[in-house]
Short mmCIF file of C-alpha atoms and ligand atoms in Angstrom, two decimals:
data_model
loop_
_atom_site.label_atom_id
_atom_site.label_comp_id
_atom_site.label_asym_id
_atom_site.label_seq_id
_atom_site.Cartn_x
_atom_site.Cartn_y
_atom_site.Cartn_z
CA UNK A 1 29.42 -4.41 1.22
CA UNK A 2 28.33 -7.95 1.97
CA UNK A 3 31.20 -10.39 1.88
CA UNK A 4 30.69 -13.61 0.05
CA UNK A 5 31.59 -15.58 3.14
CA UNK A 6 28.74 -13.98 5.07
CA UNK A 7 26.34 -15.17 2.43
CA UNK A 8 27.57 -18.70 2.62
CA UNK A 9 27.17 -18.81 6.35
CA UNK A 10 23.70 -17.46 6.05
CA UNK A 11 21.89 -20.34 4.44
CA UNK A 12 19.27 -21.71 6.77
CA UNK A 13 19.38 -25.38 7.52
CA UNK A 14 16.74 -27.60 6.01
CA UNK A 15 16.40 -25.81 2.68
CA UNK A 16 16.44 -28.18 -0.24
CA UNK A 17 19.61 -27.52 -2.20
CA UNK A 18 17.66 -27.91 -5.43
CA UNK A 19 15.54 -24.93 -4.47
CA UNK A 20 18.51 -22.63 -4.20
CA UNK A 21 20.32 -20.44 -6.68
CA UNK A 22 23.10 -22.45 -8.28
CA UNK A 23 26.05 -20.86 -6.49
CA UNK A 24 24.39 -20.82 -3.14
CA UNK A 25 23.37 -24.43 -3.44
CA UNK A 26 26.98 -25.38 -4.02
CA UNK A 27 28.06 -23.31 -1.07
CA UNK A 28 25.50 -24.77 1.28
CA UNK A 29 27.00 -28.19 1.12
CA UNK A 30 30.06 -26.89 2.90
CA UNK A 31 28.41 -24.40 5.23
CA UNK A 32 27.37 -25.03 8.82
CA UNK A 33 23.83 -24.21 9.92
CA UNK A 34 23.67 -20.47 10.51
CA UNK A 35 22.70 -18.55 13.61
CA UNK A 36 21.68 -15.44 11.72
CA UNK A 37 21.57 -14.22 8.16
CA UNK A 38 23.61 -11.69 6.28
CA UNK A 39 22.47 -8.11 6.00
CA UNK A 40 21.22 -6.16 3.05
CA UNK A 41 23.23 -2.95 3.16
CA UNK A 42 22.01 0.02 5.14
CA UNK A 43 19.94 2.22 2.86
CA UNK A 44 18.78 -0.70 0.71
CA UNK A 45 15.13 -0.01 -0.12
CA UNK A 46 12.51 -2.72 0.19
CA UNK A 47 9.16 -1.90 -1.29
CA UNK A 48 6.37 -2.80 -3.66
CA UNK A 49 5.48 -1.95 -7.22
CA UNK A 50 2.23 -1.37 -9.14
CA UNK A 51 1.01 0.31 -12.32
CA UNK A 52 -1.85 2.71 -12.94
CA UNK A 53 -4.12 0.81 -15.32
CA UNK A 54 -3.67 -2.43 -13.40
CA UNK A 55 -4.97 -1.07 -10.09
CA UNK A 56 -6.62 2.34 -10.28
CA UNK A 57 -10.05 1.81 -11.83
CA UNK A 58 -12.07 5.07 -11.91
CA UNK A 59 -11.53 5.25 -15.64
CA UNK A 60 -14.13 7.95 -16.20
CA UNK A 61 -13.45 10.12 -13.20
CA UNK A 62 -12.05 13.62 -12.82
CA UNK A 63 -11.59 14.17 -16.52
CA UNK A 64 -9.44 11.14 -17.31
CA UNK A 65 -9.28 10.42 -21.05
CA UNK A 66 -9.41 6.98 -22.63
CA UNK A 67 -6.22 4.95 -22.88
CA UNK A 68 -5.26 2.25 -25.33
CA UNK A 69 -5.87 -0.31 -22.59
CA UNK A 70 -9.48 0.87 -22.17
CA UNK A 71 -10.02 0.38 -25.87
CA UNK A 72 -8.18 -2.92 -26.01
CA UNK A 73 -9.77 -4.49 -22.94
CA UNK A 74 -13.25 -3.53 -24.15
CA UNK A 75 -12.64 -5.25 -27.48
CA UNK A 76 -14.23 -8.72 -27.33
CA UNK A 77 -11.76 -11.58 -27.32
CA UNK A 78 -8.71 -9.58 -26.27
CA UNK A 79 -8.67 -10.39 -22.54
CA UNK A 80 -8.72 -14.01 -21.42
CA UNK A 81 -11.52 -13.66 -18.86
CA UNK A 82 -13.36 -10.89 -20.75
CA UNK A 83 -12.51 -8.40 -18.00
CA UNK A 84 -11.16 -4.85 -18.06
CA UNK A 85 -9.62 -2.25 -15.76
CA UNK A 86 -12.75 -0.16 -15.24
CA UNK A 87 -12.72 -0.88 -11.50
CA UNK A 88 -9.58 -3.01 -11.05
CA UNK A 89 -8.54 -2.66 -7.37
CA UNK A 90 -10.33 0.69 -7.07
CA UNK A 91 -7.03 2.08 -5.83
CA UNK A 92 -8.14 5.52 -7.02
CA UNK A 93 -10.55 5.63 -4.09
CA UNK A 94 -8.76 3.25 -1.72
CA UNK A 95 -5.19 4.51 -2.03
CA UNK A 96 -5.06 5.60 1.61
CA UNK A 97 -5.78 2.04 2.76
CA UNK A 98 -3.12 0.71 0.39
CA UNK A 99 -0.54 3.21 1.62
CA UNK A 100 -1.41 2.28 5.19
CA UNK A 101 -0.69 -1.38 4.45
CA UNK A 102 2.71 -0.46 3.04
CA UNK A 103 3.46 1.62 6.09
CA UNK A 104 2.46 -1.28 8.32
CA UNK A 105 4.81 -3.53 6.37
CA UNK A 106 7.62 -1.08 7.00
CA UNK A 107 8.28 -0.60 3.29
CA UNK A 108 10.76 2.13 2.49
CA UNK A 109 9.50 2.75 -1.03
CA UNK A 110 6.59 2.45 -3.43
CA UNK A 111 6.99 2.38 -7.18
CA UNK A 112 3.80 3.34 -9.00
CA UNK A 113 2.96 4.77 -12.39
CA UNK A 114 1.13 7.86 -13.49
CA UNK A 115 -1.65 7.52 -16.04
CA UNK A 116 -0.87 9.90 -18.89
CA UNK A 117 -4.62 10.19 -19.78
CA UNK A 118 -5.35 11.53 -16.29
CA UNK A 119 -2.77 14.28 -16.78
CA UNK A 120 -3.53 15.03 -20.44
CA UNK A 121 -6.82 13.37 -21.44
CA UNK A 122 -5.98 13.44 -25.14
CA UNK A 123 -2.21 13.35 -24.76
CA UNK A 124 -1.39 16.99 -25.50
CA UNK A 125 -2.09 20.45 -24.18
CA UNK A 126 -2.82 21.92 -20.79
CA UNK A 127 -2.82 19.60 -17.78
CA UNK A 128 -6.04 18.23 -16.35
CA UNK A 129 -5.67 19.53 -12.82
CA UNK A 130 -8.06 17.08 -11.08
CA UNK A 131 -6.06 14.21 -12.59
CA UNK A 132 -2.82 15.54 -11.19
CA UNK A 133 -4.56 16.18 -7.88
CA UNK A 134 -4.99 12.44 -7.42
CA UNK A 135 -1.23 11.84 -7.59
CA UNK A 136 -0.70 14.82 -5.33
CA UNK A 137 -2.90 13.20 -2.67
CA UNK A 138 -1.16 9.85 -3.13
CA UNK A 139 2.33 11.34 -2.85
CA UNK A 140 1.46 13.39 0.22
CA UNK A 141 0.00 10.35 1.91
CA UNK A 142 3.08 8.26 1.12
CA UNK A 143 5.39 10.92 2.50
CA UNK A 144 3.26 11.31 5.61
CA UNK A 145 3.55 7.55 6.25
CA UNK A 146 7.28 7.37 5.58
CA UNK A 147 7.09 5.49 2.25
CA UNK A 148 9.29 7.08 -0.41
CA UNK A 149 7.48 7.62 -3.73
CA UNK A 150 9.16 6.35 -6.91
CA UNK A 151 7.11 7.32 -9.96
CA UNK A 152 7.10 5.88 -13.45
CA UNK A 153 5.71 8.16 -16.17
CA UNK A 154 4.55 5.49 -18.57
CA UNK A 155 3.39 1.96 -17.85
CA UNK A 156 1.69 1.28 -21.19
CA UNK A 157 -1.54 3.31 -20.85
CA UNK A 158 -1.13 5.68 -23.78
CA UNK A 159 -3.92 8.23 -24.37
CA UNK A 160 -6.12 6.76 -27.10
CA UNK A 161 -6.13 10.10 -28.91
CA UNK A 162 -2.39 9.73 -29.51
CA UNK A 163 -2.85 6.16 -30.69
CA UNK A 164 -5.33 7.49 -33.22
CA UNK A 165 -2.40 9.40 -34.72
CA UNK A 166 -0.16 6.32 -34.79
CA UNK A 167 0.93 6.24 -31.15
CA UNK A 168 4.51 5.10 -30.69
CA UNK A 169 4.91 4.42 -34.40
CA UNK A 170 4.56 8.17 -35.09
CA UNK A 171 7.73 10.12 -34.33
CA UNK A 172 5.69 13.13 -33.13
CA UNK A 173 5.13 11.24 -29.90
CA UNK A 174 8.65 12.10 -28.77
CA UNK A 175 7.68 15.75 -28.30
CA UNK A 176 4.33 14.82 -26.73
CA UNK A 177 5.97 12.57 -24.15
CA UNK A 178 8.56 15.19 -23.31
CA UNK A 179 5.83 17.80 -22.72
CA UNK A 180 3.87 15.35 -20.57
CA UNK A 181 6.96 14.59 -18.50
CA UNK A 182 7.63 18.27 -17.88
CA UNK A 183 4.03 19.04 -16.93
CA UNK A 184 3.95 16.18 -14.46
CA UNK A 185 7.29 17.00 -12.91
CA UNK A 186 6.26 20.63 -12.59
CA UNK A 187 3.50 19.49 -10.23
CA UNK A 188 5.13 16.57 -8.40
CA UNK A 189 8.87 17.03 -8.82
CA UNK A 190 9.14 18.86 -5.50
CA UNK A 191 8.13 15.72 -3.58
CA UNK A 192 8.93 12.66 -5.67
CA UNK A 193 12.70 12.14 -5.63
CA UNK A 194 13.00 9.35 -8.19
CA UNK A 195 11.45 9.15 -11.66
CA UNK A 196 11.46 6.42 -14.27
CA UNK A 197 10.53 7.51 -17.79
CA UNK A 198 9.21 4.24 -19.25
CA UNK A 199 8.30 0.77 -18.07
CA UNK A 200 9.72 -2.06 -20.19
CA UNK A 201 9.84 -0.45 -23.63
CA UNK A 202 10.90 -3.75 -25.20
CA UNK A 203 7.86 -5.60 -23.84
CA UNK A 204 5.53 -2.80 -24.92
CA UNK A 205 7.15 -2.69 -28.37
CA UNK A 206 7.13 -6.47 -28.83
CA UNK A 207 3.74 -7.45 -27.37
CA UNK A 208 1.86 -4.27 -28.19
CA UNK A 209 3.29 -3.56 -31.63
CA UNK A 210 4.56 -6.85 -33.12
CA UNK A 211 2.58 -9.68 -31.48
CA UNK A 212 -0.56 -7.65 -30.90
CA UNK A 213 -1.63 -9.53 -27.76
CA UNK A 214 -1.26 -6.32 -25.72
CA UNK A 215 -2.65 -2.87 -26.43
CA UNK A 216 -2.64 -1.22 -28.88
CA UNK A 217 -2.79 -4.58 -30.69
CA UNK A 218 -0.56 -3.58 -33.62
CA UNK A 219 1.35 -6.29 -35.43
CA UNK A 220 4.48 -6.68 -37.53
CA UNK A 221 8.20 -6.12 -37.15
CA UNK A 222 8.07 -2.73 -38.85
CA UNK A 223 5.77 -1.39 -36.14
CA UNK A 224 7.98 -2.92 -33.48
CA UNK A 225 11.04 -1.13 -34.86
CA UNK A 226 9.32 2.24 -35.02
CA UNK A 227 7.76 1.90 -31.55
CA UNK A 228 11.02 0.75 -29.96
CA UNK A 229 13.08 3.51 -31.55
CA UNK A 230 10.58 6.24 -30.68
CA UNK A 231 10.41 5.02 -27.07
CA UNK A 232 14.20 5.17 -26.89
CA UNK A 233 14.07 8.72 -28.26
CA UNK A 234 11.26 9.81 -25.94
CA UNK A 235 13.16 8.48 -22.96
CA UNK A 236 16.34 10.37 -23.90
CA UNK A 237 14.47 13.54 -24.77
CA UNK A 238 12.43 13.55 -21.55
CA UNK A 239 15.42 12.83 -19.31
CA UNK A 240 17.31 15.76 -20.86
CA UNK A 241 14.35 18.14 -20.56
CA UNK A 242 13.50 17.20 -16.99
CA UNK A 243 17.10 17.23 -15.87
CA UNK A 244 17.42 20.81 -17.10
CA UNK A 245 14.46 21.91 -14.96
CA UNK A 246 15.02 19.55 -11.99
CA UNK A 247 18.76 18.92 -11.75
CA UNK A 248 18.59 17.33 -8.31
CA UNK A 249 16.11 14.54 -9.01
CA UNK A 250 17.06 10.92 -9.69
CA UNK A 251 16.12 10.20 -13.31
CA UNK A 252 16.20 6.88 -15.11
CA UNK A 253 14.06 4.29 -16.79
CA UNK A 254 12.90 0.68 -16.33
CA UNK A 255 13.87 -2.25 -18.54
CA UNK A 256 12.75 -5.87 -18.51
CA UNK A 257 16.01 -7.78 -18.66
CA UNK A 258 16.59 -11.50 -18.91
CA UNK A 259 19.48 -13.76 -19.80
CA UNK A 260 18.71 -15.32 -23.18
CA UNK A 261 19.92 -18.85 -23.81
CA UNK A 262 19.40 -21.27 -26.70
CA UNK A 263 16.94 -23.98 -25.65
CA UNK A 264 18.93 -26.69 -27.46
CA UNK A 265 22.51 -27.11 -28.65
CA UNK A 266 21.57 -26.60 -32.32
CA UNK A 267 23.62 -23.81 -33.95
CA UNK A 268 20.50 -22.17 -35.39
CA UNK A 269 19.06 -21.86 -31.88
CA UNK A 270 22.28 -20.23 -30.73
CA UNK A 271 21.89 -17.67 -33.52
CA UNK A 272 18.23 -17.19 -32.62
CA UNK A 273 19.30 -16.44 -29.04
CA UNK A 274 21.55 -13.64 -30.26
CA UNK A 275 18.67 -12.06 -32.21
CA UNK A 276 16.21 -12.50 -29.34
CA UNK A 277 18.70 -11.03 -26.90
CA UNK A 278 19.03 -7.94 -29.07
CA UNK A 279 15.26 -7.49 -29.25
CA UNK A 280 14.64 -8.05 -25.56
CA UNK A 281 17.73 -6.54 -23.96
CA UNK A 282 20.22 -4.96 -26.34
CA UNK A 283 17.87 -2.69 -28.29
CA UNK A 284 17.19 -0.92 -24.99
CA UNK A 285 20.56 -1.13 -23.28
CA UNK A 286 22.98 -0.39 -26.11
CA UNK A 287 21.39 2.84 -27.37
CA UNK A 288 20.99 4.23 -23.84
CA UNK A 289 24.45 3.37 -22.55
CA UNK A 290 26.53 3.19 -25.74
CA UNK A 291 24.67 5.31 -28.29
CA UNK A 292 24.26 2.51 -30.84
CA UNK A 293 22.04 -0.47 -31.60
CA UNK A 294 23.49 -3.98 -31.35
CA UNK A 295 25.23 -4.89 -34.58
CA UNK A 296 22.64 -7.50 -35.41
CA UNK A 297 19.73 -5.01 -35.29
CA UNK A 298 21.40 -1.85 -36.61
CA UNK A 299 20.35 -2.51 -40.22
CA UNK A 300 16.72 -3.14 -39.23
CA UNK A 301 16.52 0.17 -37.40
CA UNK A 302 18.27 2.19 -40.12
CA UNK A 303 15.04 3.33 -41.86
CA UNK A 304 13.65 4.94 -38.67
CA UNK A 305 16.89 6.51 -37.42
CA UNK A 306 17.56 10.16 -38.27
CA UNK A 307 20.74 12.16 -37.83
CA UNK A 308 21.39 12.95 -34.18
CA UNK A 309 18.96 10.34 -32.81
CA UNK A 310 21.57 8.13 -31.22
CA UNK A 311 23.21 11.12 -29.53
CA UNK A 312 19.85 12.08 -28.08
CA UNK A 313 19.14 8.57 -26.78
CA UNK A 314 22.51 8.14 -25.08
CA UNK A 315 22.13 10.01 -21.83
CA UNK A 316 23.54 9.46 -18.35
CA UNK A 317 20.95 7.97 -16.00
CA UNK A 318 20.93 8.23 -12.22
CA UNK A 319 19.57 4.70 -12.00
CA UNK A 320 18.27 1.84 -14.07
CA UNK A 321 15.17 -0.02 -12.92
CA UNK A 322 15.38 -3.74 -13.69
CA UNK A 323 12.30 -5.94 -13.93
CA UNK A 324 13.38 -9.54 -13.60
CA UNK A 325 11.20 -12.66 -13.83
CA UNK A 326 13.35 -15.44 -15.34
CA UNK A 327 15.59 -16.43 -18.24
CA UNK A 328 14.42 -16.84 -21.86
CA UNK A 329 15.16 -20.23 -23.44
CA UNK A 330 14.74 -19.72 -27.15
CA UNK A 331 14.64 -21.54 -30.44
CA UNK A 332 15.00 -20.56 -34.05
CA UNK A 333 11.52 -20.09 -35.50
CA UNK A 334 11.15 -18.61 -38.97
CA UNK A 335 7.55 -17.66 -38.10
CA UNK A 336 8.53 -16.35 -34.66
CA UNK A 337 7.52 -12.74 -34.22
CA UNK A 338 10.63 -11.77 -32.25
CA UNK A 339 13.35 -11.54 -34.88
CA UNK A 340 12.60 -15.04 -36.18
CA UNK A 341 12.95 -16.57 -32.75
CA UNK A 342 10.53 -17.98 -30.22
CA UNK A 343 10.33 -19.56 -26.81
CA UNK A 344 11.53 -23.15 -26.51
CA UNK A 345 11.33 -25.59 -23.62
CA UNK A 346 12.83 -24.75 -20.25
CA UNK A 347 15.69 -26.97 -19.09
CA UNK A 348 14.36 -30.24 -17.64
CA UNK A 349 13.41 -29.95 -14.00
CA UNK A 350 12.90 -26.18 -14.08
CA UNK A 351 10.24 -25.08 -11.62
CA UNK A 352 7.59 -22.72 -13.01
CA UNK A 353 4.99 -20.27 -11.70
CA UNK A 354 1.29 -20.20 -12.62
CA UNK A 355 2.26 -18.11 -15.67
CA UNK A 356 4.45 -21.02 -16.78
CA UNK A 357 7.49 -18.77 -16.33
CA UNK A 358 10.70 -20.46 -15.18
CA UNK A 359 11.89 -19.82 -11.62
CA UNK A 360 15.56 -18.97 -12.02
CA UNK A 361 16.88 -16.71 -9.27
CA UNK A 362 20.45 -16.97 -10.45
CA UNK A 363 19.42 -15.27 -13.70
CA UNK A 364 18.97 -12.11 -11.65
CA UNK A 365 22.63 -12.24 -10.64
CA UNK A 366 23.54 -12.75 -14.31
CA UNK A 367 21.53 -9.73 -15.44
CA UNK A 368 23.11 -7.47 -12.82
CA UNK A 369 26.59 -8.82 -13.60
CA UNK A 370 26.02 -7.93 -17.27
CA UNK A 371 25.11 -4.37 -16.28
CA UNK A 372 28.23 -4.25 -14.13
CA UNK A 373 30.55 -5.61 -16.82
CA UNK A 374 29.11 -4.20 -20.06
CA UNK A 375 27.22 -1.07 -19.11
CA UNK A 376 29.33 0.69 -16.49
CA UNK A 377 27.65 -0.75 -13.39
CA UNK A 378 24.82 1.78 -13.10
CA UNK A 379 22.97 2.21 -9.82
CA UNK A 380 20.09 -0.25 -10.12
CA UNK A 381 16.83 -1.08 -8.43
CA UNK A 382 14.91 -4.28 -8.95
CA UNK A 383 11.69 -2.48 -9.84
CA UNK A 384 9.71 -5.68 -10.41
CA UNK A 385 10.16 -9.28 -9.35
CA UNK A 386 7.45 -11.64 -8.21
CA UNK A 387 5.27 -14.57 -9.14
CA UNK A 388 1.70 -15.56 -9.92
CA UNK A 389 0.37 -18.59 -8.09
CA UNK A 390 -3.07 -20.12 -7.70
CA UNK A 391 -3.45 -19.00 -4.12
CA UNK A 392 -5.99 -20.51 -1.74
CA UNK A 393 -8.90 -18.33 -0.59
CA UNK A 394 -8.33 -16.06 2.42
CA UNK A 395 -8.73 -17.83 5.74
CA UNK A 396 -8.45 -16.39 9.22
CA UNK A 397 -7.38 -13.02 7.86
CA UNK A 398 -4.54 -14.22 5.69
CA UNK A 399 -3.67 -16.18 2.54
CA UNK A 400 -1.15 -18.93 2.78
CA UNK A 401 1.21 -18.53 -0.20
CA UNK A 402 4.40 -20.41 0.70
CA UNK A 403 5.52 -20.73 -2.93
CA UNK A 404 5.53 -16.95 -3.32
CA UNK A 405 7.42 -16.57 -0.03
CA UNK A 406 10.04 -18.99 -1.33
CA UNK A 407 10.20 -17.19 -4.68
CA UNK A 408 10.79 -13.81 -3.06
CA UNK A 409 13.25 -15.20 -0.58
CA UNK A 410 15.35 -16.86 -3.27
CA UNK A 411 15.44 -13.66 -5.29
CA UNK A 412 16.46 -11.59 -2.29
CA UNK A 413 19.30 -14.03 -1.77
CA UNK A 414 20.23 -13.47 -5.41
CA UNK A 415 20.20 -9.72 -4.75
CA UNK A 416 22.60 -10.25 -1.88
CA UNK A 417 24.85 -12.33 -4.03
CA UNK A 418 24.91 -9.68 -6.75
CA UNK A 419 25.77 -6.99 -4.21
CA UNK A 420 28.52 -9.19 -2.80
CA UNK A 421 29.86 -9.48 -6.34
CA UNK A 422 30.09 -5.72 -6.74
CA UNK A 423 26.81 -4.85 -8.50
CA UNK A 424 25.42 -1.42 -7.60
CA UNK A 425 22.00 -2.69 -6.53
CA UNK A 426 20.16 -0.35 -4.17
CA UNK A 427 16.67 -1.71 -3.71
CA UNK A 428 13.99 -4.32 -4.39
CA UNK A 429 10.33 -3.62 -5.20
CA UNK A 430 8.19 -6.72 -5.30
CA UNK A 431 5.66 -7.15 -8.10
CA UNK A 432 3.07 -6.61 -6.91
CA UNK A 433 1.54 -4.88 -3.94
CA UNK A 434 -1.95 -6.07 -4.92
CA UNK A 435 -3.54 -8.78 -7.01
CA UNK A 436 -4.52 -6.80 -10.08
CA UNK A 437 -5.50 -6.67 -13.76
CA UNK A 438 -2.75 -8.73 -15.39
CA UNK A 439 -3.13 -7.36 -18.95
CA UNK A 440 -4.27 -10.02 -21.45
CA UNK A 441 -4.68 -12.50 -18.56
CA UNK A 442 -7.28 -10.29 -16.88
CA UNK A 443 -7.83 -11.16 -13.22
CA UNK A 444 -6.94 -14.82 -13.71
CA UNK A 445 -3.35 -14.39 -12.50
CA UNK A 446 -2.61 -13.18 -8.98
CA UNK A 447 0.81 -11.59 -8.39
CA UNK A 448 -0.02 -9.67 -5.21
CA UNK A 449 1.42 -9.92 -1.73
CA UNK A 450 -2.02 -8.62 -0.77
CA UNK A 451 -5.07 -10.58 -1.90
CA UNK A 452 -7.87 -8.58 -3.48
CA UNK A 453 -11.40 -9.94 -3.55
CA UNK A 454 -12.56 -8.47 -6.85
CA UNK A 455 -16.23 -8.72 -5.83
CA UNK A 456 -15.91 -6.77 -2.59
CA UNK A 457 -12.48 -5.15 -3.19
CA UNK A 458 -11.45 -6.25 0.27
CA UNK A 459 -7.69 -6.47 0.84
CA UNK A 460 -6.15 -9.39 2.75
CA UNK A 461 -2.40 -9.44 3.29
CA UNK A 462 -0.86 -12.78 2.34
CA UNK A 463 1.90 -14.67 4.13
CA UNK A 464 4.33 -13.18 1.58
CA UNK A 465 3.35 -9.73 2.84
CA UNK A 466 4.16 -10.80 6.40
CA UNK A 467 7.44 -12.27 5.18
CA UNK A 468 8.55 -9.07 3.45
CA UNK A 469 7.45 -7.05 6.48
CA UNK A 470 9.67 -9.25 8.65
CA UNK A 471 12.56 -8.68 6.25
CA UNK A 472 11.90 -4.94 6.31
CA UNK A 473 11.92 -4.99 10.13
CA UNK A 474 15.31 -6.63 10.02
CA UNK A 475 14.23 -9.92 11.52
CA UNK A 476 16.65 -12.74 10.72
CA UNK A 477 14.08 -14.60 8.75
CA UNK A 478 15.02 -17.12 6.13
CA UNK A 479 18.60 -15.98 6.10
CA UNK A 480 17.89 -12.38 5.26
CA UNK A 481 17.90 -9.34 7.43
CA UNK A 482 18.24 -5.68 6.55
CA UNK A 483 19.83 -2.84 8.41
CA UNK A 484 23.24 -1.58 9.38
C1 LIG B 501 5.74 -7.01 -16.31
C2 LIG B 501 4.87 -5.77 -16.31
C3 LIG B 501 3.91 -5.71 -15.15
C4 LIG B 501 3.31 -7.06 -14.83
C5 LIG B 501 4.38 -8.10 -14.70
C6 LIG B 501 3.86 -9.46 -14.33
O1 LIG B 501 6.20 -7.26 -17.60
O2 LIG B 501 5.68 -4.62 -16.28
O3 LIG B 501 2.94 -4.73 -15.42
O4 LIG B 501 2.37 -7.38 -15.79
O5 LIG B 501 5.11 -8.18 -15.91
#
């Protein structure tokens, strides 16, 4: 366990206090310049994260079926730059090179997702063996290079054939997802030790089913409620089924979590924050850990809940994956799609990324403290954290991205702080390994620690890659080292 005092002594001299997480900035004023940083605990995993549709390409190869993101991205006007994931980073053919880069960085883990339409082209029935073969090759290569695979079964690329039957708004999908999970684990469960069921069900339910700016482009609160509830059910059902056949594997799921604060001191914004918090955080966390929906949403969900559902959803998890990007500052908005709430201004002076998202490392400590205090302190991994910036072009074999280095560094310090405060955090996977297809933003937003030239598909590691590699090697860089 890291002691708080070690953290305080670890702050490097010369860092602007304003750039630091709140608590650490206060501490720095009193701390002498350090000789070396604190240590992330032995066994803490550093790695990188990706998702299938965003990087794989090869959408028509080896029997893969169409996904909702193929349909959506090929619909004119849906993607900002008119692009799609047909080629993306061509990871399907270049995975060995990508694994090699991770091995060179010294990463202990890689979190990736499996494309359901590669495994079951139309979402049901016998597995498509060549599709599973791809993940088999990937997993074997990772293991051979000492990078532990961490697989996610669903990162938003639903088989289109299932969408044609209503997708996540049709309750039948619970059985389909459970079958898909079992088929996939039957092939890969002997080598992949850790499995997440879903990626960010709240984001998929909100953006894909209420806002409609993500696939499948459905709109309306009713669709949100059905999609969210059926994802909760599918997650519980699949964890139970897979645990019965693979009792030794680590099983969990991945949520996007963020502290939600009213953007002003108006009482109606405070109420809006409670509703928004339920939609973003509570409607995932409370059913899984407590077997109920937050009081404020229970009535909304009543029409889609059947007897026994909440018992099925509440299931022990071996870990929770947490995707953290920043806090939400919200306002009351009667036309707002998220429970009559919307995004308001960030607090004055808040730094932002190229997405316009606030940079708030201390929010990560707050999210983990909430899991510790209200949800039994589950074992957690930061399964996504990172930032888009308008990087310069590659030069002399690298890309200079100091803002991303600072972003990652500040969030690793927040991880250390959370661990020092008793949170059961076990690893950090940066989003993302590669610049990739950023959903509705297309290729206009670069989150990678490795630059991808989308014309030639050439990879160029950025300075942030070198930084994380130094952290992984245990070098006392920027106040952070790993190791015993
Ligand atoms: C998360 C998604 C991930 C990526 C990042 C920037 O919500 O899980 O695929 O788009 O945001």
